[in-house]
Amino acid sequence: MLNPQITRQVFQIALPMTLASLSVPLLGLVDTGILGHLSSDNFLAAVAAGSSVITLLFWLFAFLRMGSTGLTARAWGANDGRRCKELLFQSLLLALLLGLGLIIFRTPIVSLVLHLISPSAEVMPLATEYCLIRIFAAPATFMTYCTIGWLLGLQQARTTLAVMLIVNLANIVLDFLFIIGFDWNSRGAALASLTAEYLGVFTALALVSIKLRTLDHNWQWRQLGKWHQYREFFTVNRHLFVRTALLLFTMTFFTAQGARQGDAVLAANAILMQLLLLVAFTQDGFAHAAEALTGQAIGARQTERFLQLCYNSTFWGFVIALVATALYWLLPHAIVSLFTSLPAVTSAALVYWPWLVALPLVGLICFMADGVFIGSGKTHAMQQTMIAAVLVVFLPVWFFARPMGNHGLWLAYLSFLASRSVLMGWLFYRYTRRHQWIAHKT
């Protein structure tokens, strides 16, 4: 299971992708730190509300990254350079069209989502301004998703890391310049992110152009007009879109239900969820390695290597989950004190802390299986398990556990992760026993 050569290949992708994933929350911390020291807390509240809207809208299209990785990895494994090129240009074209569509309908979309969040009357105009600036980054963000997914599919993890670091570091530098230097407040935060996203996509396209020179040149631009060749691309991305939309619904619903139980519970839930996401971000590196490497193995029709990669990446995901569980179990007071000194929030976080201790191990299989199922092309199975986990498990458990208050909400979320892990683990066993990983693409 832990073949040294395979372990080395997994770590060559996992370590850069883990660093890239961890750079994302770092940016949020810098934003919060700068805006939190301005003369008014309205600016911080505006960026908090506005960035929630933009994150929700943009992450609905994260399937562009995941779909590109799995499809490209399988084409790469099959030594089909022409298909690798075709997938890149197909995804970039779709990303550009989706980004422009979001810009065209920006006003009603932003207004609708912001009113669902309902910031205060003082914050609403600032949050609206923030969103209407940042949404112009949609084409750049979506095209960056595609290039990152494509590069990862070709196992270019260091190049992917470079793109993400450039975006996030540029954003941090521009935050200081626009917010503090030019005194543009929340508007400056939006312009910093917008500028960084376009810098990132231009960098990504430049790096991609270098890789394109090494691939099969037997491809012409008119291939993009052959719509029948988009069938696999659209099928995979449709499955991933539904899966991502349901995941975002679950997270948004969880936050909204916590908010109804008071500010202290809302803040405590946010701290616990951030700590869970920290584990997930760390495991993401190995899930990304599984996407790229298992996809290549499927493309090359190497079933034994595929299974070795699955076990290897999951083993290291288990190690991360075990370390996180031990730390969360042994050091609750010390960890909570890093996030808050407010007595009410501290007390609430410690009351619900046992749920956090259990979650990393409960969610291990579904976190790691996501990478395997994307790489192998089992996206329809991902969609179906997510539908079942949300509609058959999460919502019913939450409904019947409402008398338990916030404990019931956490029970519903733990059941959601557990059901995904059980379903995806069972499907992995079934596909393996029936030798179906290569026989069926979706």
Short mmCIF file of C-alpha atoms in Angstrom, two decimals:
data_model
loop_
_atom_site.label_atom_id
_atom_site.label_comp_id
_atom_site.label_asym_id
_atom_site.label_seq_id
_atom_site.Cartn_x
_atom_site.Cartn_y
_atom_site.Cartn_z
CA MET A 1 0.00 0.00 0.00
CA LEU A 2 2.82 2.42 0.85
CA ASN A 3 5.09 1.80 -2.11
CA PRO A 4 7.98 4.32 -1.72
CA GLN A 5 7.85 5.39 -5.36
CA ILE A 6 4.11 6.07 -5.21
CA THR A 7 4.50 7.88 -1.87
CA ARG A 8 7.11 10.14 -3.47
CA GLN A 9 4.79 10.89 -6.41
CA VAL A 10 1.89 11.65 -4.06
CA PHE A 11 4.00 14.05 -1.97
CA GLN A 12 5.39 15.80 -5.06
CA ILE A 13 1.84 16.97 -5.76
CA ALA A 14 0.36 17.01 -2.26
CA LEU A 15 2.89 19.33 -0.60
CA PRO A 16 2.68 22.19 -3.16
CA MET A 17 -1.12 21.88 -3.29
CA THR A 18 -1.37 21.94 0.52
CA LEU A 19 0.68 25.15 0.61
CA ALA A 20 -1.52 26.59 -2.14
CA SER A 21 -4.70 25.69 -0.23
CA LEU A 22 -3.41 27.16 3.03
CA SER A 23 -2.58 30.46 1.30
CA VAL A 24 -6.32 31.09 0.87
CA PRO A 25 -7.25 31.48 4.57
CA LEU A 26 -4.07 33.53 5.06
CA LEU A 27 -5.49 36.15 2.70
CA GLY A 28 -8.71 36.28 4.72
CA LEU A 29 -6.74 36.82 7.92
CA VAL A 30 -4.81 39.73 6.37
CA ASP A 31 -8.03 41.34 5.08
CA THR A 32 -9.58 41.05 8.52
CA GLY A 33 -6.47 42.39 10.26
CA ILE A 34 -6.22 45.50 8.08
CA LEU A 35 -9.91 46.37 7.98
CA GLY A 36 -10.34 45.60 11.67
CA HIS A 37 -8.01 48.48 12.55
CA LEU A 38 -9.82 51.18 10.55
CA SER A 39 -11.85 53.97 12.13
CA SER A 40 -15.21 52.24 11.58
CA ASP A 41 -16.23 48.59 11.87
CA ASN A 42 -18.66 49.13 8.97
CA PHE A 43 -15.84 48.55 6.49
CA LEU A 44 -14.96 45.18 8.00
CA ALA A 45 -18.64 44.19 8.11
CA ALA A 46 -19.08 45.27 4.48
CA VAL A 47 -16.17 43.14 3.29
CA ALA A 48 -17.34 40.20 5.44
CA ALA A 49 -20.82 40.36 3.88
CA GLY A 50 -19.59 41.16 0.37
CA SER A 51 -16.89 38.50 0.31
CA SER A 52 -19.47 35.94 1.48
CA VAL A 53 -21.60 36.80 -1.54
CA ILE A 54 -18.69 36.66 -3.99
CA THR A 55 -17.32 33.45 -2.49
CA LEU A 56 -20.75 31.82 -2.80
CA LEU A 57 -21.19 32.96 -6.42
CA PHE A 58 -17.67 32.05 -7.51
CA TRP A 59 -17.56 28.68 -5.76
CA LEU A 60 -20.71 27.63 -7.58
CA PHE A 61 -18.40 27.45 -10.61
CA ALA A 62 -15.54 25.61 -8.89
CA PHE A 63 -16.55 22.59 -10.97
CA LEU A 64 -14.45 24.20 -13.73
CA ARG A 65 -11.33 23.37 -11.73
CA MET A 66 -12.39 19.87 -10.66
CA GLY A 67 -13.73 18.85 -14.06
CA SER A 68 -10.60 20.05 -15.83
CA THR A 69 -8.33 18.05 -13.52
CA GLY A 70 -10.03 14.69 -13.87
CA LEU A 71 -10.60 14.86 -17.62
CA THR A 72 -7.09 16.14 -18.35
CA ALA A 73 -5.45 13.55 -16.09
CA ARG A 74 -7.17 10.72 -17.91
CA ALA A 75 -6.25 12.14 -21.32
CA TRP A 76 -2.67 12.58 -20.11
CA GLY A 77 -2.57 8.97 -18.90
CA ALA A 78 -3.79 7.83 -22.32
CA ASN A 79 -1.00 9.89 -23.99
CA ASP A 80 -3.62 11.94 -25.85
CA GLY A 81 -1.99 15.36 -26.14
CA ARG A 82 -4.59 16.56 -28.63
CA ARG A 83 -7.39 15.88 -26.15
CA CYS A 84 -5.45 17.65 -23.39
CA LYS A 85 -5.29 20.78 -25.57
CA GLU A 86 -8.93 20.47 -26.53
CA LEU A 87 -10.03 20.23 -22.88
CA LEU A 88 -8.07 23.36 -21.97
CA PHE A 89 -9.64 25.50 -24.68
CA GLN A 90 -13.11 24.07 -24.09
CA SER A 91 -12.92 24.93 -20.40
CA LEU A 92 -11.49 28.42 -21.01
CA LEU A 93 -14.26 29.21 -23.50
CA LEU A 94 -16.95 28.07 -21.05
CA ALA A 95 -15.29 30.02 -18.20
CA LEU A 96 -15.21 33.21 -20.26
CA LEU A 97 -18.90 32.90 -21.22
CA LEU A 98 -19.99 32.15 -17.65
CA GLY A 99 -17.92 35.03 -16.28
CA LEU A 100 -19.37 37.50 -18.78
CA GLY A 101 -22.87 36.25 -18.00
CA LEU A 102 -22.34 36.91 -14.31
CA ILE A 103 -21.16 40.45 -15.08
CA ILE A 104 -24.16 41.17 -17.32
CA PHE A 105 -26.65 40.12 -14.62
CA ARG A 106 -24.57 41.39 -11.69
CA THR A 107 -27.02 43.93 -10.28
CA PRO A 108 -30.06 41.67 -9.68
CA ILE A 109 -27.86 38.75 -8.57
CA VAL A 110 -25.89 40.80 -6.01
CA SER A 111 -29.03 42.51 -4.76
CA LEU A 112 -30.82 39.18 -4.25
CA VAL A 113 -28.00 37.43 -2.38
CA LEU A 114 -27.16 40.46 -0.22
CA HIS A 115 -30.78 40.81 0.86
CA LEU A 116 -30.72 37.16 1.92
CA ILE A 117 -27.71 37.94 4.14
CA SER A 118 -29.39 41.18 5.34
CA PRO A 119 -26.49 43.36 6.56
CA SER A 120 -27.37 46.54 8.47
CA ALA A 121 -28.58 49.68 6.69
CA GLU A 122 -25.17 51.31 7.23
CA VAL A 123 -23.27 48.35 5.82
CA MET A 124 -25.56 47.51 2.84
CA PRO A 125 -24.32 50.25 0.42
CA LEU A 126 -20.67 49.48 1.21
CA ALA A 127 -21.22 45.74 0.75
CA THR A 128 -23.07 46.36 -2.52
CA GLU A 129 -20.21 48.52 -3.82
CA TYR A 130 -17.71 45.80 -2.83
CA CYS A 131 -19.66 43.09 -4.68
CA LEU A 132 -20.25 45.15 -7.83
CA ILE A 133 -16.50 45.78 -8.10
CA ARG A 134 -15.33 42.26 -7.35
CA ILE A 135 -17.81 40.54 -9.62
CA PHE A 136 -15.89 41.94 -12.62
CA ALA A 137 -13.18 39.43 -11.67
CA ALA A 138 -15.50 36.54 -12.64
CA PRO A 139 -13.97 35.82 -16.08
CA ALA A 140 -10.44 35.93 -14.63
CA THR A 141 -11.35 33.78 -11.63
CA PHE A 142 -13.15 31.16 -13.70
CA MET A 143 -10.36 30.99 -16.28
CA THR A 144 -7.84 30.61 -13.46
CA TYR A 145 -9.91 27.69 -12.14
CA CYS A 146 -9.56 26.07 -15.56
CA THR A 147 -5.82 26.62 -15.90
CA ILE A 148 -5.13 25.40 -12.36
CA GLY A 149 -7.26 22.30 -12.94
CA TRP A 150 -5.59 21.63 -16.28
CA LEU A 151 -2.06 22.05 -14.88
CA LEU A 152 -2.89 19.81 -11.94
CA GLY A 153 -4.21 17.18 -14.35
CA LEU A 154 -0.78 17.24 -16.01
CA GLN A 155 0.81 16.92 -12.53
CA GLN A 156 2.30 20.43 -12.69
CA ALA A 157 1.70 21.06 -8.97
CA ARG A 158 4.56 23.54 -8.52
CA THR A 159 3.28 25.65 -11.40
CA THR A 160 -0.19 25.57 -9.84
CA LEU A 161 1.29 26.65 -6.51
CA ALA A 162 3.09 29.55 -8.22
CA VAL A 163 -0.18 30.82 -9.74
CA MET A 164 -2.08 30.68 -6.45
CA LEU A 165 0.74 32.30 -4.49
CA ILE A 166 1.01 35.12 -7.02
CA VAL A 167 -2.73 35.82 -6.74
CA ASN A 168 -2.80 35.77 -2.94
CA LEU A 169 0.48 37.59 -2.32
CA ALA A 170 -0.44 40.28 -4.86
CA ASN A 171 -3.78 40.63 -3.12
CA ILE A 172 -2.08 41.11 0.26
CA VAL A 173 0.34 43.75 -1.09
CA LEU A 174 -2.46 45.59 -2.88
CA ASP A 175 -4.58 45.48 0.29
CA PHE A 176 -1.95 47.52 2.10
CA LEU A 177 -1.56 49.91 -0.84
CA PHE A 178 -5.24 50.51 -1.58
CA ILE A 179 -6.73 50.31 1.93
CA ILE A 180 -4.03 52.01 3.98
CA GLY A 181 -1.97 53.87 1.38
CA PHE A 182 -4.85 55.29 -0.70
CA ASP A 183 -7.42 55.20 2.14
CA TRP A 184 -9.99 53.42 -0.07
CA ASN A 185 -11.34 51.27 2.81
CA SER A 186 -13.69 48.44 1.74
CA ARG A 187 -13.62 49.68 -1.86
CA GLY A 188 -9.85 49.26 -1.79
CA ALA A 189 -10.21 45.64 -0.63
CA ALA A 190 -12.46 44.93 -3.62
CA LEU A 191 -10.09 46.60 -6.10
CA ALA A 192 -7.13 44.72 -4.62
CA SER A 193 -8.86 41.37 -5.18
CA LEU A 194 -10.00 42.36 -8.67
CA THR A 195 -6.49 43.41 -9.73
CA ALA A 196 -4.89 40.30 -8.21
CA GLU A 197 -7.30 37.98 -10.03
CA TYR A 198 -6.42 39.44 -13.44
CA LEU A 199 -2.72 39.35 -12.63
CA GLY A 200 -3.22 35.69 -11.71
CA VAL A 201 -5.00 34.70 -14.90
CA PHE A 202 -2.42 36.41 -17.13
CA THR A 203 0.34 34.61 -15.22
CA ALA A 204 -1.51 31.30 -15.49
CA LEU A 205 -2.05 31.66 -19.24
CA ALA A 206 1.62 32.51 -19.76
CA LEU A 207 2.68 29.37 -17.86
CA VAL A 208 0.12 27.26 -19.71
CA SER A 209 1.43 28.47 -23.07
CA ILE A 210 4.84 27.04 -22.17
CA LYS A 211 3.34 23.63 -21.41
CA LEU A 212 1.25 23.66 -24.59
CA ARG A 213 4.42 23.65 -26.70
CA THR A 214 5.28 20.18 -25.41
CA LEU A 215 1.94 18.63 -26.42
CA ASP A 216 0.65 17.22 -29.69
CA HIS A 217 0.30 20.04 -32.24
CA ASN A 218 -2.30 18.16 -34.29
CA TRP A 219 -5.12 20.41 -33.12
CA GLN A 220 -6.86 23.36 -34.77
CA TRP A 221 -9.05 26.16 -33.43
CA ARG A 222 -12.04 25.08 -35.50
CA GLN A 223 -12.26 22.03 -33.22
CA LEU A 224 -13.95 24.34 -30.67
CA GLY A 225 -16.92 24.66 -33.03
CA LYS A 226 -17.61 20.90 -33.00
CA TRP A 227 -20.19 20.88 -30.22
CA HIS A 228 -20.53 17.09 -30.11
CA GLN A 229 -17.01 16.97 -28.67
CA TYR A 230 -18.22 18.86 -25.58
CA ARG A 231 -20.48 16.02 -24.45
CA GLU A 232 -18.12 14.42 -21.90
CA PHE A 233 -16.97 17.86 -20.71
CA PHE A 234 -20.51 19.11 -20.08
CA THR A 235 -21.66 15.84 -18.48
CA VAL A 236 -18.85 15.82 -15.93
CA ASN A 237 -19.25 19.51 -15.14
CA ARG A 238 -23.02 19.16 -14.73
CA HIS A 239 -22.51 16.47 -12.09
CA LEU A 240 -19.90 18.56 -10.28
CA PHE A 241 -22.06 21.69 -10.41
CA VAL A 242 -24.98 19.93 -8.71
CA ARG A 243 -22.64 18.45 -6.11
CA THR A 244 -21.00 21.83 -5.39
CA ALA A 245 -24.33 23.68 -5.23
CA LEU A 246 -25.67 21.20 -2.67
CA LEU A 247 -22.48 21.46 -0.60
CA LEU A 248 -22.73 25.26 -0.58
CA PHE A 249 -26.41 25.02 0.35
CA THR A 250 -25.51 22.84 3.33
CA MET A 251 -22.82 25.24 4.55
CA THR A 252 -25.07 28.29 4.10
CA PHE A 253 -28.00 26.57 5.80
CA PHE A 254 -25.76 25.57 8.71
CA THR A 255 -24.56 29.16 9.15
CA ALA A 256 -28.09 30.59 8.92
CA GLN A 257 -29.48 28.17 11.51
CA GLY A 258 -26.60 28.94 13.86
CA ALA A 259 -27.23 32.68 13.47
CA ARG A 260 -30.82 32.20 14.69
CA GLN A 261 -29.48 30.96 18.03
CA GLY A 262 -27.65 34.16 18.91
CA ASP A 263 -24.38 35.94 18.21
CA ALA A 264 -22.33 33.83 20.65
CA VAL A 265 -23.45 30.57 19.03
CA LEU A 266 -22.90 32.00 15.55
CA ALA A 267 -19.34 33.06 16.45
CA ALA A 268 -18.59 29.75 18.18
CA ASN A 269 -19.86 27.76 15.18
CA ALA A 270 -17.69 29.89 12.87
CA ILE A 271 -14.58 29.11 14.94
CA LEU A 272 -15.30 25.37 14.98
CA MET A 273 -16.05 25.32 11.26
CA GLN A 274 -12.82 27.20 10.46
CA LEU A 275 -10.87 24.61 12.46
CA LEU A 276 -12.57 21.80 10.54
CA LEU A 277 -11.82 23.57 7.25
CA LEU A 278 -8.18 23.88 8.32
CA VAL A 279 -8.03 20.08 8.43
CA ALA A 280 -9.86 19.85 5.10
CA PHE A 281 -7.47 22.37 3.47
CA THR A 282 -4.50 20.31 4.67
CA GLN A 283 -6.04 17.06 3.40
CA ASP A 284 -6.88 18.80 0.11
CA GLY A 285 -3.28 18.48 -1.01
CA PHE A 286 -3.53 14.69 -0.91
CA ALA A 287 -7.02 14.76 -2.47
CA HIS A 288 -5.59 16.85 -5.33
CA ALA A 289 -2.74 14.34 -5.70
CA ALA A 290 -5.34 11.58 -5.90
CA GLU A 291 -7.24 13.49 -8.64
CA ALA A 292 -4.17 13.87 -10.84
CA LEU A 293 -2.49 10.52 -10.26
CA THR A 294 -5.56 8.26 -10.22
CA GLY A 295 -6.83 10.01 -13.35
CA GLN A 296 -3.56 9.27 -15.10
CA ALA A 297 -3.69 5.63 -13.94
CA ILE A 298 -7.26 5.24 -15.25
CA GLY A 299 -6.25 6.81 -18.58
CA ALA A 300 -3.32 4.37 -18.82
CA ARG A 301 -5.64 1.50 -17.75
CA GLN A 302 -3.45 0.59 -14.75
CA THR A 303 -5.92 -0.74 -12.19
CA GLU A 304 -3.36 -1.98 -9.65
CA ARG A 305 -1.50 1.32 -9.67
CA PHE A 306 -4.82 3.14 -9.33
CA LEU A 307 -5.70 1.18 -6.17
CA GLN A 308 -2.23 1.73 -4.69
CA LEU A 309 -2.63 5.47 -5.23
CA CYS A 310 -6.06 5.44 -3.55
CA TYR A 311 -4.75 3.65 -0.46
CA ASN A 312 -1.61 5.78 -0.28
CA SER A 313 -3.33 9.17 -0.47
CA THR A 314 -6.04 8.04 1.98
CA PHE A 315 -3.41 6.82 4.45
CA TRP A 316 -1.80 10.26 4.61
CA GLY A 317 -5.22 11.88 4.86
CA PHE A 318 -5.87 9.58 7.83
CA VAL A 319 -2.60 10.67 9.47
CA ILE A 320 -3.65 14.33 9.16
CA ALA A 321 -7.11 13.57 10.59
CA LEU A 322 -5.59 11.61 13.48
CA VAL A 323 -3.16 14.42 14.38
CA ALA A 324 -5.96 17.01 14.21
CA THR A 325 -8.24 14.85 16.37
CA ALA A 326 -5.51 14.42 18.99
CA LEU A 327 -4.75 18.15 19.11
CA TYR A 328 -8.42 19.14 19.30
CA TRP A 329 -9.04 16.57 22.05
CA LEU A 330 -6.04 17.55 24.18
CA LEU A 331 -5.92 21.35 23.71
CA PRO A 332 -9.45 22.80 23.49
CA HIS A 333 -8.89 25.79 25.80
CA ALA A 334 -5.55 26.73 24.25
CA ILE A 335 -6.91 26.57 20.70
CA VAL A 336 -10.09 28.53 21.45
CA SER A 337 -8.05 31.26 23.18
CA LEU A 338 -6.21 31.86 19.89
CA PHE A 339 -9.48 32.87 18.24
CA THR A 340 -11.40 34.75 20.90
CA SER A 341 -11.15 36.28 24.38
CA LEU A 342 -14.90 36.93 24.66
CA PRO A 343 -16.29 34.88 27.57
CA ALA A 344 -19.65 34.09 25.92
CA VAL A 345 -18.06 32.91 22.68
CA THR A 346 -15.37 30.92 24.51
CA SER A 347 -17.98 29.19 26.65
CA ALA A 348 -20.16 28.33 23.64
CA ALA A 349 -17.20 27.00 21.64
CA LEU A 350 -16.17 24.68 24.48
CA VAL A 351 -19.75 23.41 24.90
CA TYR A 352 -19.86 22.28 21.26
CA TRP A 353 -16.18 21.29 21.06
CA PRO A 354 -16.75 17.49 21.19
CA TRP A 355 -18.41 17.67 17.77
CA LEU A 356 -15.23 19.15 16.29
CA VAL A 357 -13.11 16.38 17.85
CA ALA A 358 -15.18 13.74 16.05
CA LEU A 359 -15.50 15.41 12.64
CA PRO A 360 -12.00 14.96 11.06
CA LEU A 361 -12.14 11.16 11.28
CA VAL A 362 -15.84 10.96 10.40
CA GLY A 363 -15.30 13.02 7.25
CA LEU A 364 -12.00 11.39 6.22
CA ILE A 365 -13.39 8.98 3.62
CA CYS A 366 -15.63 11.52 1.87
CA PHE A 367 -12.86 14.17 1.78
CA MET A 368 -10.35 11.75 0.24
CA ALA A 369 -12.88 9.91 -1.97
CA ASP A 370 -13.74 13.21 -3.66
CA GLY A 371 -10.27 13.24 -5.20
CA VAL A 372 -10.45 9.59 -6.27
CA PHE A 373 -13.93 9.91 -7.80
CA ILE A 374 -13.01 13.10 -9.70
CA GLY A 375 -9.82 11.55 -11.03
CA SER A 376 -11.54 8.33 -12.10
CA GLY A 377 -14.51 10.12 -13.67
CA LYS A 378 -17.15 8.79 -11.24
CA THR A 379 -18.75 12.22 -11.03
CA HIS A 380 -22.30 10.92 -11.36
CA ALA A 381 -21.75 8.83 -8.23
CA MET A 382 -20.45 11.94 -6.43
CA GLN A 383 -23.57 13.83 -7.40
CA GLN A 384 -25.92 11.05 -6.26
CA THR A 385 -24.20 10.55 -2.90
CA MET A 386 -24.34 14.31 -2.25
CA ILE A 387 -28.06 14.42 -3.09
CA ALA A 388 -28.71 11.53 -0.71
CA ALA A 389 -26.56 13.02 2.07
CA VAL A 390 -28.32 16.40 1.92
CA LEU A 391 -31.95 15.41 1.25
CA VAL A 392 -32.17 12.04 2.98
CA VAL A 393 -29.79 12.61 5.92
CA PHE A 394 -28.82 16.22 6.70
CA LEU A 395 -32.19 17.96 6.44
CA PRO A 396 -34.28 15.19 8.12
CA VAL A 397 -31.77 14.84 11.00
CA TRP A 398 -31.75 18.62 11.48
CA PHE A 399 -35.56 18.72 11.44
CA PHE A 400 -36.04 16.03 14.07
CA ALA A 401 -33.08 17.24 16.18
CA ARG A 402 -34.30 20.85 16.44
CA PRO A 403 -35.24 20.43 20.13
CA MET A 404 -31.52 19.83 20.81
CA GLY A 405 -30.72 23.38 19.62
CA ASN A 406 -27.18 23.87 18.32
CA HIS A 407 -26.24 20.32 19.34
CA GLY A 408 -28.91 19.13 16.92
CA LEU A 409 -27.42 21.28 14.16
CA TRP A 410 -23.97 19.76 14.72
CA LEU A 411 -25.51 16.28 14.86
CA ALA A 412 -27.06 16.93 11.43
CA TYR A 413 -23.72 18.09 10.03
CA LEU A 414 -21.84 15.11 11.48
CA SER A 415 -24.51 12.80 10.01
CA PHE A 416 -24.08 14.56 6.65
CA LEU A 417 -20.33 13.84 6.59
CA ALA A 418 -20.79 10.31 7.94
CA SER A 419 -23.38 9.43 5.29
CA ARG A 420 -21.13 10.72 2.52
CA SER A 421 -18.21 8.70 3.88
CA VAL A 422 -20.31 5.53 4.17
CA LEU A 423 -21.87 5.88 0.72
CA MET A 424 -18.62 6.72 -1.07
CA GLY A 425 -16.73 4.02 0.83
CA TRP A 426 -19.37 1.47 -0.17
CA LEU A 427 -19.23 2.59 -3.81
CA PHE A 428 -15.44 2.36 -3.79
CA TYR A 429 -15.69 -1.22 -2.50
CA ARG A 430 -18.35 -2.13 -5.09
CA TYR A 431 -16.47 -0.61 -8.03
CA THR A 432 -13.27 -2.35 -6.93
CA ARG A 433 -14.87 -5.75 -6.41
CA ARG A 434 -16.65 -5.57 -9.78
CA HIS A 435 -13.57 -4.20 -11.60
CA GLN A 436 -15.58 -1.17 -12.75
CA TRP A 437 -13.09 1.65 -12.35
CA ILE A 438 -11.95 1.43 -15.96
CA ALA A 439 -15.02 -0.21 -17.49
CA HIS A 440 -17.27 2.83 -16.77
CA LYS A 441 -16.20 6.45 -17.13
CA THR A 442 -19.05 8.03 -15.19
#
